Short mmCIF file of C-alpha atoms in Angstrom, two decimals:
data_model
loop_
_atom_site.label_atom_id
_atom_site.label_comp_id
_atom_site.label_asym_id
_atom_site.label_seq_id
_atom_site.Cartn_x
_atom_site.Cartn_y
_atom_site.Cartn_z
CA MET A 5 -0.01 0.04 0.01
CA ASN A 6 1.42 3.35 -1.07
CA ILE A 7 0.90 5.77 1.97
CA GLY A 8 3.20 8.55 0.81
CA SER A 9 3.42 10.95 -2.02
CA ARG A 10 6.53 9.25 -3.28
CA PRO A 11 7.94 5.82 -2.97
CA ALA A 12 10.26 5.09 -0.02
CA LYS A 13 13.12 4.14 -2.38
CA ARG A 14 14.44 5.98 -5.46
CA ARG A 15 14.73 2.63 -7.33
CA PRO A 16 12.41 -0.18 -6.24
CA SER A 17 15.10 -2.75 -6.87
CA GLY A 18 17.72 -0.75 -4.95
CA GLY A 19 18.97 -1.42 -1.45
CA ILE A 20 19.29 0.86 1.57
CA GLU A 21 21.36 3.39 -0.41
CA THR A 22 18.26 4.22 -2.49
CA LEU A 23 16.11 5.23 0.53
CA ARG A 24 14.72 8.71 0.42
CA ALA A 25 15.24 11.06 3.33
CA ILE A 26 11.86 10.63 4.89
CA PRO A 27 11.98 6.93 5.63
CA TRP A 28 15.65 7.31 6.72
CA ILE A 29 14.81 9.99 9.24
CA PHE A 30 11.64 8.21 10.26
CA ALA A 31 13.69 5.09 11.13
CA TRP A 32 16.10 7.09 13.45
CA THR A 33 13.17 8.92 15.01
CA GLN A 34 11.32 5.63 15.59
CA THR A 35 14.29 4.30 17.56
CA ARG A 36 14.60 7.61 19.51
CA PHE A 37 18.21 7.94 18.42
CA HIS A 38 17.98 10.77 15.90
CA LEU A 39 21.50 10.02 14.59
CA PRO A 40 21.38 12.29 11.43
CA VAL A 41 20.73 15.36 13.67
CA TRP A 42 23.45 15.14 16.36
CA LEU A 43 26.25 13.03 14.94
CA GLY A 44 28.30 15.82 13.34
CA PHE A 45 27.89 18.25 16.22
CA GLY A 46 29.93 16.19 18.70
CA ALA A 47 32.86 15.70 16.25
CA ALA A 48 32.83 19.41 15.44
CA PHE A 49 32.81 20.48 19.11
CA LYS A 50 35.47 18.02 20.00
CA HIS A 51 37.69 19.11 17.14
CA VAL A 52 37.44 22.80 17.96
CA ILE A 53 38.04 22.19 21.69
CA GLU A 54 41.04 19.88 21.09
CA LYS A 55 42.56 22.46 18.79
CA ASP A 56 42.64 24.93 21.68
CA VAL A 57 40.89 24.29 25.01
CA ARG A 58 40.04 28.03 25.33
CA ASN A 59 37.73 27.61 22.28
CA ILE A 60 35.07 26.24 24.67
CA HIS A 61 34.76 29.84 25.91
CA VAL A 62 34.41 31.06 22.29
CA LEU A 63 31.62 28.52 21.77
CA GLN A 64 29.95 29.62 24.95
CA GLU A 65 30.15 33.28 23.90
CA MET A 66 28.72 32.43 20.51
CA TYR A 67 25.83 30.66 22.17
CA ASN A 68 25.15 33.67 24.34
CA GLN A 69 25.58 36.31 21.70
CA TRP A 70 24.79 34.89 18.23
CA PRO A 71 20.98 34.29 17.80
CA PHE A 72 21.46 31.89 14.93
CA PHE A 73 24.04 29.76 16.71
CA ARG A 74 21.89 29.72 19.85
CA VAL A 75 18.80 28.57 18.01
CA THR A 76 20.75 25.85 16.19
CA ILE A 77 22.20 24.57 19.50
CA ASP A 78 18.75 24.78 21.12
CA LEU A 79 17.21 22.67 18.37
CA VAL A 80 19.95 20.03 18.84
CA GLU A 81 19.10 20.20 22.56
CA MET A 82 15.49 19.54 21.73
CA VAL A 83 16.54 16.47 19.84
CA PHE A 84 18.47 15.16 22.76
CA ALA A 85 15.34 15.84 24.97
CA LYS A 86 13.41 13.51 22.56
CA GLY A 87 16.21 11.02 22.33
CA ASP A 88 16.61 7.87 24.43
CA PRO A 89 19.75 5.70 23.88
CA GLY A 90 18.10 3.08 26.11
CA ILE A 91 15.29 2.62 23.69
CA ALA A 92 17.77 2.57 20.74
CA ALA A 93 19.73 -0.15 22.60
CA LEU A 94 16.54 -2.13 23.01
CA TYR A 95 15.87 -1.96 19.28
CA ASP A 96 19.51 -3.05 18.78
CA LYS A 97 19.19 -6.01 21.07
CA LEU A 98 15.99 -7.29 19.56
CA LEU A 99 16.34 -6.38 15.87
CA VAL A 100 20.06 -6.20 15.09
CA SER A 101 22.44 -9.12 14.57
CA GLU A 102 24.78 -9.60 17.52
CA ASP A 103 27.88 -8.80 15.43
CA LEU A 104 26.66 -5.22 15.07
CA TRP A 105 25.90 -4.60 18.76
CA ALA A 106 29.42 -3.12 19.41
CA PHE A 107 28.85 -0.60 16.59
CA GLY A 108 25.52 0.41 18.20
CA GLU A 109 27.35 0.83 21.53
CA GLN A 110 29.99 3.08 19.84
CA LEU A 111 27.19 5.29 18.47
CA ARG A 112 25.54 5.49 21.95
CA THR A 113 28.92 6.50 23.41
CA LYS A 114 29.20 9.27 20.75
CA TYR A 115 25.59 10.33 21.64
CA GLU A 116 26.57 10.73 25.32
CA GLU A 117 29.80 12.56 24.40
CA THR A 118 27.90 14.94 22.10
CA LYS A 119 25.31 15.61 24.74
CA ALA A 120 28.02 16.42 27.35
CA LEU A 121 29.75 18.84 24.99
CA LEU A 122 26.47 20.44 24.07
CA LEU A 123 25.83 21.04 27.75
CA GLN A 124 29.26 22.58 28.20
CA VAL A 125 28.59 25.00 25.34
CA MET A 126 25.21 25.86 26.92
CA LEU A 127 26.83 26.15 30.40
CA LEU A 128 24.48 23.61 31.87
CA LEU A 129 25.14 20.73 34.22
CA PRO A 130 23.63 17.22 33.44
CA CYS A 131 21.91 16.95 36.83
CA ASN A 132 18.93 15.11 35.48
CA ILE A 133 16.96 14.52 32.27
CA PHE A 134 14.91 17.58 32.74
CA TYR A 135 17.72 20.05 31.95
CA PHE A 136 16.77 19.79 28.25
CA PHE A 137 13.12 20.71 28.19
CA TYR A 138 13.69 24.47 27.78
CA LYS A 139 14.88 24.66 31.31
CA ASP A 140 11.26 24.81 32.47
CA ILE A 141 10.89 22.79 35.68
CA SER A 142 7.13 23.27 35.63
CA MET A 143 7.08 20.64 32.85
CA LYS A 144 8.66 17.93 35.00
CA PRO A 145 5.55 15.99 35.93
CA ASP A 146 4.27 15.86 32.29
CA ILE A 147 7.65 14.85 31.03
CA SER A 148 8.03 12.15 33.63
CA ALA A 149 4.74 10.59 32.61
CA ARG A 150 5.54 10.86 28.98
CA LEU A 151 8.88 9.10 29.26
CA THR A 152 7.34 6.26 31.28
CA SER A 153 4.60 5.55 28.75
CA ARG A 154 7.06 5.98 25.80
CA SER A 155 9.18 3.17 27.04
CA ALA A 156 6.23 0.75 27.32
CA LEU A 157 5.00 1.77 23.81
CA HIS A 158 8.42 1.14 22.27
CA GLU A 159 8.59 -2.36 23.84
CA LYS A 160 5.23 -3.18 22.14
CA VAL A 161 6.40 -1.77 18.82
CA ILE A 162 9.59 -3.72 18.99
CA PHE A 163 7.68 -6.89 19.70
CA SER A 164 5.41 -6.21 16.70
CA ILE A 165 8.34 -5.51 14.49
CA THR A 166 10.23 -8.71 15.50
CA ASN A 167 7.14 -10.75 14.71
CA TYR A 168 5.92 -9.14 11.53
CA ILE A 169 8.67 -7.29 9.71
CA ASN A 170 10.78 -8.66 6.86
CA ILE A 171 13.98 -9.23 9.00
CA PRO A 172 16.27 -9.58 5.94
CA ILE A 173 15.48 -5.96 4.89
CA MET A 174 16.18 -4.75 8.44
CA LEU A 175 19.49 -6.59 8.45
CA GLU A 176 20.34 -5.05 5.03
CA THR A 177 19.71 -1.60 6.48
CA LEU A 178 21.86 -2.19 9.46
CA SER A 179 24.62 -3.82 7.42
CA PHE A 180 24.76 -0.64 5.24
CA ILE A 181 25.02 1.52 8.43
CA TYR A 182 27.80 -0.84 9.70
CA LEU A 183 29.68 -0.61 6.40
CA THR A 184 29.56 3.19 6.40
CA LYS A 185 30.70 3.40 10.02
CA THR A 186 34.19 4.49 8.98
CA SER A 187 32.74 7.73 7.73
CA PHE A 188 31.15 8.18 11.15
CA ASN A 189 34.56 7.97 12.86
CA GLU A 190 36.09 10.78 10.82
#
């Protein structure tokens, strides 16, 4: 059944490399990992800070004084607020072949490193999960309830996927990601 305005792939006979952006982003959103959004930020921050440790202060000044930079960083912050590496790990455990688990763990480590660098730039401390949600503590009860129900929902989705999806297609997707991991490490 065609539910979109365009097919999911550019060529019906093609593999993962022919996926259009929408299904690619949807897949990362579904797993609550949002990889295409945050991956480059951590590497960029790390490179700039390793070049000169004082650059962290430059990034902090940019965050405080440059509206475009601040909005960009705040949008990445929002993505981390929606993300959950625990749910991504659950998807890995149930849907990914065991030989790719280490790669998933590497990506989750990069996720945490990027989050820590982002917080340094924003001059925030990672005291709890609620530092992300626009620093508005009044949202804490709503967010807590949402996170609890979200985990249960994902467990049901993963169960459904493992029982009804075409596993070879999923393995092909993950194999493609694994094969391109060298580009992630640069």
